CSV table of C-alpha atoms in Angstrom, one decimal:
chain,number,residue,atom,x,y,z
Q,39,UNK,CA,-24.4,-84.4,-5.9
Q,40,UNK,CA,-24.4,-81.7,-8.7
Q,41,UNK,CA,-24.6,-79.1,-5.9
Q,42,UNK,CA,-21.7,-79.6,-4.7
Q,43,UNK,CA,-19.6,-76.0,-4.7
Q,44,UNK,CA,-16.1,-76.2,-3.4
Q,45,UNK,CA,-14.7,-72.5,-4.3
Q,46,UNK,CA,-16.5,-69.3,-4.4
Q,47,UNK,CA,-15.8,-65.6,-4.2
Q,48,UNK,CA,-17.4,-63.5,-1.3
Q,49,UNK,CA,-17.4,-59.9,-0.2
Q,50,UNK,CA,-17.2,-59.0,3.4
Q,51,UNK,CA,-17.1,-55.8,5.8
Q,52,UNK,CA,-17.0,-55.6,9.4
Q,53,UNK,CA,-18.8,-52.7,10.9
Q,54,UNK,CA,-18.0,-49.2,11.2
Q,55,UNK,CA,-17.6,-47.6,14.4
Q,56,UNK,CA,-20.1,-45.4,15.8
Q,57,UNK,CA,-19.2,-41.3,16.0
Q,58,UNK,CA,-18.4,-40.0,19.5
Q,59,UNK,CA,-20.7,-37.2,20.5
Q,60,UNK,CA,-20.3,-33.8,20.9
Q,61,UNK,CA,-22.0,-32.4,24.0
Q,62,UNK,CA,-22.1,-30.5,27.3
Q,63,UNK,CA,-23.2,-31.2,30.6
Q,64,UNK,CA,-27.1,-29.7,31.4
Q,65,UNK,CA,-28.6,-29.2,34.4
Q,66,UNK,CA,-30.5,-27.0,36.4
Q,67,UNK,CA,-28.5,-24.5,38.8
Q,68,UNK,CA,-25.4,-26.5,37.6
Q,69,UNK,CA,-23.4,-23.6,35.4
Q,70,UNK,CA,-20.2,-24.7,33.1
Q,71,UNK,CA,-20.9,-28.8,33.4
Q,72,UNK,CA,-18.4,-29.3,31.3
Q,73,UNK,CA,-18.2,-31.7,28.1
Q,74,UNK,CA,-19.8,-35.1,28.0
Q,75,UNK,CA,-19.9,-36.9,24.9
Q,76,UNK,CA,-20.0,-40.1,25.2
Q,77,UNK,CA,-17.7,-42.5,22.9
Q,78,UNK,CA,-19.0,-44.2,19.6
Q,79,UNK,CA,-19.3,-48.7,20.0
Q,80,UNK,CA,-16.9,-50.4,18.1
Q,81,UNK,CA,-18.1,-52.0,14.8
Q,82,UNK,CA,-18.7,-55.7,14.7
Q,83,UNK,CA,-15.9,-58.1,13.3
Q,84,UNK,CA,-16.4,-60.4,10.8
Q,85,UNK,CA,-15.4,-64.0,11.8
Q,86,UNK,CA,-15.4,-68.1,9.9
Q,87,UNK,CA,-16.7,-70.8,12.2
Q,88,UNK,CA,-15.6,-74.3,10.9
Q,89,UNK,CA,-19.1,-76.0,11.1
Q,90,UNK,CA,-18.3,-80.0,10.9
Q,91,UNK,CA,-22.0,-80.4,9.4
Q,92,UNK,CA,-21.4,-78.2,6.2
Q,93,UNK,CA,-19.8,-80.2,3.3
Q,94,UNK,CA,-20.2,-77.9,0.5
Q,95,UNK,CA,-19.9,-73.9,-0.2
Q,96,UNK,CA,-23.3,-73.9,-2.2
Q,97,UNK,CA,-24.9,-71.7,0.0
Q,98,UNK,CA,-22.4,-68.8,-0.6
Q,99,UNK,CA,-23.8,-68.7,-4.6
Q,100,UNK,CA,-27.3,-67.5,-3.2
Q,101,UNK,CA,-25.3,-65.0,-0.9
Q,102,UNK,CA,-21.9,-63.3,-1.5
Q,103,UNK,CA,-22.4,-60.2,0.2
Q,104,UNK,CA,-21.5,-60.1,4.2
Q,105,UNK,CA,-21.3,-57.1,6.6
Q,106,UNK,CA,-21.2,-56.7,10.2
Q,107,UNK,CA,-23.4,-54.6,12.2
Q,108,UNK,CA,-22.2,-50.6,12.7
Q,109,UNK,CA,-21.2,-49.3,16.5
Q,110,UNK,CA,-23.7,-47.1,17.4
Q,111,UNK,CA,-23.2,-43.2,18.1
Q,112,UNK,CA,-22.1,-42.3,21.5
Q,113,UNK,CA,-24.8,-39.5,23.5
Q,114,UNK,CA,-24.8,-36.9,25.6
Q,115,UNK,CA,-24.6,-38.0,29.5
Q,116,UNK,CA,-20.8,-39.8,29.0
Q,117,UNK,CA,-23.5,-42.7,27.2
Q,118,UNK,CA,-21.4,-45.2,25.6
Q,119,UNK,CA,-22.6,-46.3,21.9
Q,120,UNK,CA,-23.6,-49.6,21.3
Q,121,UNK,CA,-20.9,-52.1,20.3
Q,122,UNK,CA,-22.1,-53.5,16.6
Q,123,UNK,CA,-23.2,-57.5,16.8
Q,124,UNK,CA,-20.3,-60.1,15.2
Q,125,UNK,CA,-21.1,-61.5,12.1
Q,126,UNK,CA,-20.1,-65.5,11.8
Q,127,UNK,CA,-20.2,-67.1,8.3
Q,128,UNK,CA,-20.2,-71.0,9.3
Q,129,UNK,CA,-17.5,-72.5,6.6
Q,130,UNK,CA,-17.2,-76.4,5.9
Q,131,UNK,CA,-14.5,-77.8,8.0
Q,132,UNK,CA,-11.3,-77.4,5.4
Q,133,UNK,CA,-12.2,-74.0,4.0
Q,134,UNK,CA,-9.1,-72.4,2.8
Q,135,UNK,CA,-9.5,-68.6,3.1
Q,136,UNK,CA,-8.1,-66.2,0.2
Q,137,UNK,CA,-7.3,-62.7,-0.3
Q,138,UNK,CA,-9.1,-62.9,-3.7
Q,139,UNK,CA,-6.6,-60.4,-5.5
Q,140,UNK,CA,-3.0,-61.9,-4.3
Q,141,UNK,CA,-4.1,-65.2,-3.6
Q,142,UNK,CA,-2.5,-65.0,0.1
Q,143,UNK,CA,-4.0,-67.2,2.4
Q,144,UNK,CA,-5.9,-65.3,5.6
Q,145,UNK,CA,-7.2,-68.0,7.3
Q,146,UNK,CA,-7.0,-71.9,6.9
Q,147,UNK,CA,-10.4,-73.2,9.0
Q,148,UNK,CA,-8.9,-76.7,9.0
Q,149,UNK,CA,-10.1,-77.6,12.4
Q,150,UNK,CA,-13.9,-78.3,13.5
Q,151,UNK,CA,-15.5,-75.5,16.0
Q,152,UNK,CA,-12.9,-73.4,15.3
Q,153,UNK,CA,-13.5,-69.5,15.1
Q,154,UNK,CA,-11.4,-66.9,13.3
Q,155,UNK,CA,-11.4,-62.9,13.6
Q,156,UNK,CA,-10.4,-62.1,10.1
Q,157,UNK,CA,-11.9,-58.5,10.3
Q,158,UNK,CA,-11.8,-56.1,12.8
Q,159,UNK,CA,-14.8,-53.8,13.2
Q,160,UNK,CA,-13.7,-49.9,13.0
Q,161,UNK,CA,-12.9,-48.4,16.9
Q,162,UNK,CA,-15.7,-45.7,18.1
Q,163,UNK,CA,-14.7,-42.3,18.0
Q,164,UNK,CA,-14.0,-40.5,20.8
Q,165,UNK,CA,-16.7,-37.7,22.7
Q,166,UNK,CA,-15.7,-34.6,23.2
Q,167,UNK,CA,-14.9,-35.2,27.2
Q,168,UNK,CA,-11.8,-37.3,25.7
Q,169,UNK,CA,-10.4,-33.4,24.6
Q,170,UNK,CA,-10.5,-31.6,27.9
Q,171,UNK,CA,-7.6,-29.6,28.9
Q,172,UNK,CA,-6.9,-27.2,31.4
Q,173,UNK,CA,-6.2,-24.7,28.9
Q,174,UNK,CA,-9.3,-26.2,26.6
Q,175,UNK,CA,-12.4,-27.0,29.0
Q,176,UNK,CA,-15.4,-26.6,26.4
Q,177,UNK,CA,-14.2,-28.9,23.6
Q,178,UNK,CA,-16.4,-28.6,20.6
Q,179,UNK,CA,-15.4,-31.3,18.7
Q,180,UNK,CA,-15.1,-35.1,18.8
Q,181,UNK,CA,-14.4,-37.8,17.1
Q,182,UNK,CA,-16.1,-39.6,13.8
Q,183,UNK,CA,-16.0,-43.8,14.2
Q,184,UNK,CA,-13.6,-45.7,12.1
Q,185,UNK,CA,-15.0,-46.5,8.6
Q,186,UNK,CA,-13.9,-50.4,7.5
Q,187,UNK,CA,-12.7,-50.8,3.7
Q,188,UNK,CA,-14.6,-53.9,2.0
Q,189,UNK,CA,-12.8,-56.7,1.6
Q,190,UNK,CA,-13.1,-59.5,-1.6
Q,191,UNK,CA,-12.5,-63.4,-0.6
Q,192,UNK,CA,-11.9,-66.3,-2.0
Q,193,UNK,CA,-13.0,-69.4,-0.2
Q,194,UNK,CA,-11.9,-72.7,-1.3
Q,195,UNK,CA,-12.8,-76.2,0.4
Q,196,UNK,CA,-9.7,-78.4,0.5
Q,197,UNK,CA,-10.9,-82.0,1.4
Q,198,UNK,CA,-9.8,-82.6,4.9
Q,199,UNK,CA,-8.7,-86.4,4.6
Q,200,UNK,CA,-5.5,-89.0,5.9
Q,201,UNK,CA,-5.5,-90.8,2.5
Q,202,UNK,CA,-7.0,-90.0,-0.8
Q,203,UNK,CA,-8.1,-92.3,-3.5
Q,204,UNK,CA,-6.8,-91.2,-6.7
Q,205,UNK,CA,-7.0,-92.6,-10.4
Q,206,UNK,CA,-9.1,-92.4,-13.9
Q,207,UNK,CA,-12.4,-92.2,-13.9
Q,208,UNK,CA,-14.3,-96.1,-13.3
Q,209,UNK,CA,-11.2,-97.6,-12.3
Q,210,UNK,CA,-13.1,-98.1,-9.2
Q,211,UNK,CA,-12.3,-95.8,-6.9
Q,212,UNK,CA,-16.0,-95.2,-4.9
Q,213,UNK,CA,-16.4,-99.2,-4.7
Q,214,UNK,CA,-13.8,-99.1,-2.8
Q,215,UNK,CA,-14.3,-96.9,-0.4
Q,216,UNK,CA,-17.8,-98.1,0.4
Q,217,UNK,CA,-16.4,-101.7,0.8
Q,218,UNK,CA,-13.8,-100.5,3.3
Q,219,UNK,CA,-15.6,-98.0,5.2
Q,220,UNK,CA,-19.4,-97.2,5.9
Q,221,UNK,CA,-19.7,-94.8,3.4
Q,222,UNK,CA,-22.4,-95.0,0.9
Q,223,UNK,CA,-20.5,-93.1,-2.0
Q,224,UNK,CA,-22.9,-93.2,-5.6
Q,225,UNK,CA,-21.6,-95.6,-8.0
Q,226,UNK,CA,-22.1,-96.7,-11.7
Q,227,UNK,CA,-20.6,-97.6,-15.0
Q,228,UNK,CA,-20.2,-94.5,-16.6
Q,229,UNK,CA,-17.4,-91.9,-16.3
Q,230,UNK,CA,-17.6,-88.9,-13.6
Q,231,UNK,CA,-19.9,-90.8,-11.6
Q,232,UNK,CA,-18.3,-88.8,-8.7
Q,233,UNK,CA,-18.4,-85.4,-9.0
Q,234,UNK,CA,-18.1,-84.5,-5.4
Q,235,UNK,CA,-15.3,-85.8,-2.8
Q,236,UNK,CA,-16.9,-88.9,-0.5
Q,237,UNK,CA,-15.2,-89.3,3.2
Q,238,UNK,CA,-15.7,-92.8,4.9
Q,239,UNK,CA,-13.6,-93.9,8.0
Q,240,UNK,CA,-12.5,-97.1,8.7
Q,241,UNK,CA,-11.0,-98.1,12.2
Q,242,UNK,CA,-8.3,-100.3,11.5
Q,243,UNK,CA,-6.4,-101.5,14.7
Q,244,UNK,CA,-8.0,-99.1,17.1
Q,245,UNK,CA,-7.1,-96.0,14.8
Q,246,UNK,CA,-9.6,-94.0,12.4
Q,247,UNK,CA,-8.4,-93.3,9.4
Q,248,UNK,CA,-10.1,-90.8,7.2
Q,249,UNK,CA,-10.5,-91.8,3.0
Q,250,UNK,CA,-11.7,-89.4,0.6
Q,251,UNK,CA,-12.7,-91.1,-2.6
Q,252,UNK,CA,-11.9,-87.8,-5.2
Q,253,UNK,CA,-13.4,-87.1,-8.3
Q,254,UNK,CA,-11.6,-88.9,-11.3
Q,255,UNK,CA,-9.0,-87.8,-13.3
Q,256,UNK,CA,-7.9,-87.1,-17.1
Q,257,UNK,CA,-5.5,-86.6,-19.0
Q,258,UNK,CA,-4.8,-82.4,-18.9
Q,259,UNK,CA,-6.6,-82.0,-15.6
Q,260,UNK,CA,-3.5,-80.1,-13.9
Q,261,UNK,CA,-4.4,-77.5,-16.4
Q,262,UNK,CA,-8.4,-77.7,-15.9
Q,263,UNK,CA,-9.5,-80.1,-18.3
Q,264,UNK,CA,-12.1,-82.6,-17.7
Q,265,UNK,CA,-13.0,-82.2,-13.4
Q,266,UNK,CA,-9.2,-80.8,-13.1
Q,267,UNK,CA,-8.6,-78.1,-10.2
Q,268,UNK,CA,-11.9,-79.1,-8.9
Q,269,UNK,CA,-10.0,-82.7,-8.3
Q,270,UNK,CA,-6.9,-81.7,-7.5
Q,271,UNK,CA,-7.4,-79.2,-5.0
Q,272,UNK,CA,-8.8,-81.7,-2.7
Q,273,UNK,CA,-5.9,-84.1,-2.6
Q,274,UNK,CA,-3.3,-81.4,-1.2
Q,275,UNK,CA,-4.2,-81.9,2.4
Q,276,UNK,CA,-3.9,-85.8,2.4
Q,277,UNK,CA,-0.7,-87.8,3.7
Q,278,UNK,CA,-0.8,-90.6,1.6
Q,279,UNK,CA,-2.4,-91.5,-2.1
Q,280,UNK,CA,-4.0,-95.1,-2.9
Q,281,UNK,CA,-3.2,-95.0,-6.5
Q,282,UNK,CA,-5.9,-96.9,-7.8
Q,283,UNK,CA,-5.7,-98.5,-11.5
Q,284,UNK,CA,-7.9,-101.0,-13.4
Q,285,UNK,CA,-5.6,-103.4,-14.0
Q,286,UNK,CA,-7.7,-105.6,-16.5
Q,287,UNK,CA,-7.4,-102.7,-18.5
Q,288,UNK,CA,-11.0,-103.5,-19.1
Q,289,UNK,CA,-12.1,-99.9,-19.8
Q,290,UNK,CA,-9.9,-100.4,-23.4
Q,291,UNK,CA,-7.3,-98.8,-21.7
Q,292,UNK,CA,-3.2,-100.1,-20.4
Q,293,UNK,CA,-3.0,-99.5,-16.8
Q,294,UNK,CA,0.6,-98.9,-17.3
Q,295,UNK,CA,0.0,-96.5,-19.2
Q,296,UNK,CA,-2.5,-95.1,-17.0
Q,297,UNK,CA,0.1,-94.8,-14.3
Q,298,UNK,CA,2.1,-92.7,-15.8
Q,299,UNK,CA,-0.4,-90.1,-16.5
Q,300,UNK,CA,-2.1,-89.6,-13.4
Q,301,UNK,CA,1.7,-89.4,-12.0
Q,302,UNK,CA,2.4,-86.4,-14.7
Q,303,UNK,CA,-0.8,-84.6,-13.5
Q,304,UNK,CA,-0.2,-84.9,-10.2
Q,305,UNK,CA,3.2,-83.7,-11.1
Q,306,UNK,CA,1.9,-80.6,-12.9
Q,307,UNK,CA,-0.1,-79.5,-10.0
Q,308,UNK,CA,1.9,-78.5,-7.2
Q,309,UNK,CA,4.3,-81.8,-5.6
Q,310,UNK,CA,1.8,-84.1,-5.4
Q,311,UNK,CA,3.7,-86.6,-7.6
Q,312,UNK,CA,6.2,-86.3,-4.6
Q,313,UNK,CA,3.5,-87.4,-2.2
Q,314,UNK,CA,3.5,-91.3,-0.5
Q,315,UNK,CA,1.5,-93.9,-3.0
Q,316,UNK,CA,0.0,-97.6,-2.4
Q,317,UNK,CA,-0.5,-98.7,-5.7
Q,318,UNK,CA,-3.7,-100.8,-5.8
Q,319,UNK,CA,-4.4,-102.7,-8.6
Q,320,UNK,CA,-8.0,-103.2,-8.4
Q,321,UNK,CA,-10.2,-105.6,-11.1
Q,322,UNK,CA,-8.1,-108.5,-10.0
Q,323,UNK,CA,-11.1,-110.6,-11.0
Q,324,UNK,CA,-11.5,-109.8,-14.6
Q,325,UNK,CA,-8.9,-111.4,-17.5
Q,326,UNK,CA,-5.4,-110.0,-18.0
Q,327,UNK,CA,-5.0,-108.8,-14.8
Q,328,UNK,CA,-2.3,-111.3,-13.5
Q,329,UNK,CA,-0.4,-110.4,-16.7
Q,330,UNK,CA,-0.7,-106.6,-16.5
Q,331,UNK,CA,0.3,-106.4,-12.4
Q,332,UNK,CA,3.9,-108.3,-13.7
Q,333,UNK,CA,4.0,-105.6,-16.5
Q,334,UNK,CA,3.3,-102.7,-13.4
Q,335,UNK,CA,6.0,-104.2,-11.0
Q,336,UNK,CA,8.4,-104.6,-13.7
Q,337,UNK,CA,7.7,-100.6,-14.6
Q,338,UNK,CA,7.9,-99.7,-11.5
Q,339,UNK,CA,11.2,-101.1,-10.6
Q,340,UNK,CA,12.7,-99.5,-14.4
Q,341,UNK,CA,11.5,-96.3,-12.7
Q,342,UNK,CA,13.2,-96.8,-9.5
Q,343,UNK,CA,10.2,-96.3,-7.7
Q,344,UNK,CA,9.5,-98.6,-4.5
Q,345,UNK,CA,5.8,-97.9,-4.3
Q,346,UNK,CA,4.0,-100.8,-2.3
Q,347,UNK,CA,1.7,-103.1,-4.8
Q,348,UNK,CA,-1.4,-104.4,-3.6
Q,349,UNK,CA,-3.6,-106.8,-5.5
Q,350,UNK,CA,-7.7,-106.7,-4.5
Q,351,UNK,CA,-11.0,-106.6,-6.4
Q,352,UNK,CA,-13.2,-104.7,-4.9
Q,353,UNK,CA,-16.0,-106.8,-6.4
Q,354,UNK,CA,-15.2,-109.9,-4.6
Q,355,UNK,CA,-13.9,-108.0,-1.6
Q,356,UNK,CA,-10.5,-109.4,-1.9
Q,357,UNK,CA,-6.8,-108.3,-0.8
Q,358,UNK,CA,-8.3,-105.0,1.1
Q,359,UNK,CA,-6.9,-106.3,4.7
Q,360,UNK,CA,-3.5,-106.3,3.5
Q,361,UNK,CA,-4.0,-103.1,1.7
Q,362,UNK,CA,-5.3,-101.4,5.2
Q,363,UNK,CA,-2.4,-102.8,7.5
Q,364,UNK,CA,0.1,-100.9,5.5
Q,365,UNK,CA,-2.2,-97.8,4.7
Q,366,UNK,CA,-2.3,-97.8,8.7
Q,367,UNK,CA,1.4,-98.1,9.0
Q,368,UNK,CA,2.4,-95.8,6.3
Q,369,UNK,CA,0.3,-93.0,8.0
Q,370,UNK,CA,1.8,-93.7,11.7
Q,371,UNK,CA,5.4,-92.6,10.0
Q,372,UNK,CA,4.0,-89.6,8.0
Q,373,UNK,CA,3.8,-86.0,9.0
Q,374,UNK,CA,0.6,-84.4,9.7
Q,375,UNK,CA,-2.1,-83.1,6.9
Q,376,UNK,CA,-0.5,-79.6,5.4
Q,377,UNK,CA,-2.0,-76.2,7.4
Q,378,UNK,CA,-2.1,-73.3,5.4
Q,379,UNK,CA,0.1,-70.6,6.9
Q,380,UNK,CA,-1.7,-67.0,7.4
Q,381,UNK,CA,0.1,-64.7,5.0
Q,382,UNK,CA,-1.7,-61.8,5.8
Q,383,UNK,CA,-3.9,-59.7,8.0
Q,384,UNK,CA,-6.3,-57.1,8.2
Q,385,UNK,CA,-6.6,-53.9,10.3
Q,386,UNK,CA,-8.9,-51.1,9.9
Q,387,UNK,CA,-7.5,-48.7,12.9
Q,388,UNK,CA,-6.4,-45.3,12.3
Q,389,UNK,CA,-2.3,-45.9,12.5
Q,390,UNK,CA,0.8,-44.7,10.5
Q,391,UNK,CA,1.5,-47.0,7.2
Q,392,UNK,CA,3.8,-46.8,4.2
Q,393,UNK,CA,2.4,-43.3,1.9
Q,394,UNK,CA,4.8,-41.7,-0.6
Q,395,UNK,CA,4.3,-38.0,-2.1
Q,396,UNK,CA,3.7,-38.0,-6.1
Q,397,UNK,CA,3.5,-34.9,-7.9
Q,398,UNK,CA,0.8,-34.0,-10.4
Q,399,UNK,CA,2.0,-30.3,-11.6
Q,400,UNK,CA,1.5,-27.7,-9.1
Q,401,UNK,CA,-0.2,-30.3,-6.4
Q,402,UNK,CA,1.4,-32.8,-4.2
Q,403,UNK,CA,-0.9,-35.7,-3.9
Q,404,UNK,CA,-0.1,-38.0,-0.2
Q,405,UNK,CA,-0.7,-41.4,-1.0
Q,406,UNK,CA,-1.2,-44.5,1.2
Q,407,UNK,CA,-3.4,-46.9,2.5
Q,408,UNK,CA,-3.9,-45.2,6.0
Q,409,UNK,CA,-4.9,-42.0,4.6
Q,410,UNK,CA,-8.8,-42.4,3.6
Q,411,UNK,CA,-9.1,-43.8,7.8
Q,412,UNK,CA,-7.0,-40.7,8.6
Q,413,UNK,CA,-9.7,-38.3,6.6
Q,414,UNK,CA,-12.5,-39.8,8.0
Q,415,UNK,CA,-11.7,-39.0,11.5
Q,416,UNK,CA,-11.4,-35.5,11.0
Q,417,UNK,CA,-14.0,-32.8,11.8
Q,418,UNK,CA,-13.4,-30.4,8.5
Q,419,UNK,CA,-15.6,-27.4,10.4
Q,420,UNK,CA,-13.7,-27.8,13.1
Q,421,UNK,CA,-10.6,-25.9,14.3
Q,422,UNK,CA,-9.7,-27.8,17.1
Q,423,UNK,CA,-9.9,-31.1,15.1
Q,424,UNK,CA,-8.1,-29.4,12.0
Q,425,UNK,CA,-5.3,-28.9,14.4
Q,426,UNK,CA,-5.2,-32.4,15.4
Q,427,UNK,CA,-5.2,-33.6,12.2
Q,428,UNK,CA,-2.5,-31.6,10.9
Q,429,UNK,CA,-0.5,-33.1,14.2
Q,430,UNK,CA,-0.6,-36.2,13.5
Q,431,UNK,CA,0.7,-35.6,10.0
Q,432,UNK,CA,3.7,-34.1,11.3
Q,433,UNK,CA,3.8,-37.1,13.8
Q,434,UNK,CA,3.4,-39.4,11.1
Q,435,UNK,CA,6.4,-37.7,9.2
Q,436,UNK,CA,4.0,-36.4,6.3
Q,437,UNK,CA,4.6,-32.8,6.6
Q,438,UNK,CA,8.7,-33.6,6.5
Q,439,UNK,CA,8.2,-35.6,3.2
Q,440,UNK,CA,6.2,-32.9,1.8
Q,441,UNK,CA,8.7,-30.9,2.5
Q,442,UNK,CA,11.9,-33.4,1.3
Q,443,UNK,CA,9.7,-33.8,-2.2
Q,444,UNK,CA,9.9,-29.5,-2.5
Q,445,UNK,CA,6.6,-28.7,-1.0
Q,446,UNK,CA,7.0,-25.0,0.0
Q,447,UNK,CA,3.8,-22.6,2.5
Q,448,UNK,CA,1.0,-21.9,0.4
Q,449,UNK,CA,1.7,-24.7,-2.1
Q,450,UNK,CA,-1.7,-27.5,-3.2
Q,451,UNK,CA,-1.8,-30.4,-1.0
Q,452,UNK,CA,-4.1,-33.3,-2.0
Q,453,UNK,CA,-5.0,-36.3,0.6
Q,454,UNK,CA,-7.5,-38.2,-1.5
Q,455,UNK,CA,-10.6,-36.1,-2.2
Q,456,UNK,CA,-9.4,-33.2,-0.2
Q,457,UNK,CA,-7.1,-30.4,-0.8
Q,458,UNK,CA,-5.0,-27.9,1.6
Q,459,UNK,CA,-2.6,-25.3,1.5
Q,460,UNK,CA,0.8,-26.3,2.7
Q,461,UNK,CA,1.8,-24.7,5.9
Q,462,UNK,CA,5.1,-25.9,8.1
């Protein structure tokens, strides 16, 4: 139980892609063959599998490091590199995937056997056949492969349940999960016995519904105290909350009181507080507890809330068949567990994106996230290649900003770690 891990923070890369060659055609009596580099192999992406027998993201402390394998280098003889091999990291079923920075979501593996692309492995580079022309038949330059950036993660498992059992620590919570469902959840007399979320299904009128007994809570938990986030981030994908309460007070404290708190944490985290609630008094068996459920009800209605009561002791195994009809029939009306929209993506392929031009002195500096992929795939030694690159500035409308921002021929142009003369 102490190992369970529910968020971590993980680096990942998909591969680079392989350089295109740079070569000519040789053979015997044949004069002039012509160019025939062959193209680099695309990098490998990196892709999440939702693996249904993973309950935990332990095994992403021993390893937090990830990259997929490079595209080989294309040869001579129109030979094709190697494509590099995928790399799939098998996530628990629930894994919510984070740009670690922003916070955006990339991926929400929320289904089991699911598989999800989230980085793209750099394209080859071309050979040198690719730059044949009538007017330019001996092309002596080709290509470099894409090089991928490296990308921080956050992963965070979001218990994937219909109904989760919420409430202070040893109001009984885990006793009654394994008296309504097959789970075998550990249970004792002391707070924080769970420190881990425990899933049991019950098949109630030919229907499986899916309980997550979470990890209890305290007072100050929306703002970490006690198990806090760790709690709460597991009740944001269930449909309906079994607000479970020791109403014998026999822990010392007033279940009324109790009520309210666990409703002002939910409250501070997100709108959980707005979420559907069974109220389950539980303890039913112990002294005070007929007094303190007419003390609940009469709360409850001074608070205008119509929250179902139900009355059961989990140690005598009473009242839980009424309690399950309506859990059943609550769910049937409620919308589907929350899916965590993608909010962004990645692409590593050489393309135009947003760049402005800053000044530093005498040198304009081009700056934008395309720029280092645009650097890489130039041959510096080569003429032909220089004159591609400088194409596809002007394509990409670099050379007119440089010009709008009072760039004038001869002036210092930097593009990250490399500097040119200005020419129109």
């Amino acid at each position: 139980m102490g190992n369970f891990v529910d968020h971590v923070k993980i680096t990942c890369k998909a591969g680079n892609g392989g350089n295109g060659s740079m070569s000519f055609h040789r053979e015997k009596f044949v004069l002039n063959g012509g160019p025939d580099g062959g193209d680099g192999g695309n990098g490998g992406n990196v892709c999440f599998y939702a693996d249904l027998n993973m309950h935990t993201l332990l095994d992403f402390r021993f390893k937090s490091k990830y990259t997929a394998e490079n595209g080989v280098d294309g040869a001579a003889g129109n030979c094709t590199g190697k494509r590099g091999e995928d790399l799939i990291i098998k996530v628990p079923v629930g894994t919510v995937i984070r740009e670690a920075e922003s916070g955006a979501v990339v991926a929400d593996m929320d289904t089991a056997g699911e598989t999800r692309t989230i980085l793209h492995g750099g394209r080859g580079g071309w050979g040198n056949r690719h730059f044949a022309t009538p007017t330019r038949q001996a092309p002596n330059f080709a290509k470099p492969g894409i090089k991928t950036e490296v990308h921080t993660f956050l992963l965070e498992l979001k218990t994937i349940a219909d109904v989760g059992l919420v409430g202070y620590p040893n109001v009984g919570k885990s006793t009654i999960l394994s008296v309504v469902t097959s789970a075998k959840p550990k249970i004792g007399n002391y707070h924080f016995t769970t420190l881990t979320p425990n899933l049991g299904i019950v098949r109630r009128h030919g229907k499986d519904i899916v309980l997550a007994d979470i990890p209890g809570l305290i007072e100050g938990a929306a703002d970490g105290a006690g198990l806090g986030h760790d709690f709460l981030r597991h009740v944001e994908r269930t449909r309906l909350l079994l607000h479970v309460l020791d109403i014998a007070g026999s822990e010392g404290r007033d279940p009324v009181e109790d009520f309210d708190q666990i409703n002002h944490e939910l409250a501070n985290y997100g709108e959980l507080a707005e979420r559907p609630q069974i109220v389950v008094c539980n303890k039913s068996d112990l002294p005070d507890s007929e007094e303190n459920v007419v003390r609940l009800k009469a709360h409850l209605a001074e608070l205008g809330l119509d929250y179902p009561v139900f009355v059961v002791s989990a140690a005598t195994h009473q009242g839980f068949d009424a309690l399950l009809d309506k859990t059943g029939d609550m769910l049937e009306a409620l919308p589907p567990i929350v899916h965590f929209e993608e909010e962004v993506s990645y692409d590593d392929s050489v393309k135009p994106g947003t760049f402005e031009i800053v000044r530093d002195g005498a040198v304009f500096e081009v700056v934008g996230s395309s720029m280092q992929r645009l650097i890489d795939s130039v041959n510096f030694d080569d003429e032909e290649s220089m004159s591609w690159f400088h194409r596809t500035l002007r394509k990409w409308g670099v050379i007119d900003a440089l010009r709008k921002a009072g760039a004038q021929e001869g002036d210092t142009v930097r593009i990250i770690d490399m500097e040119f003369d200005f020419v129109e």
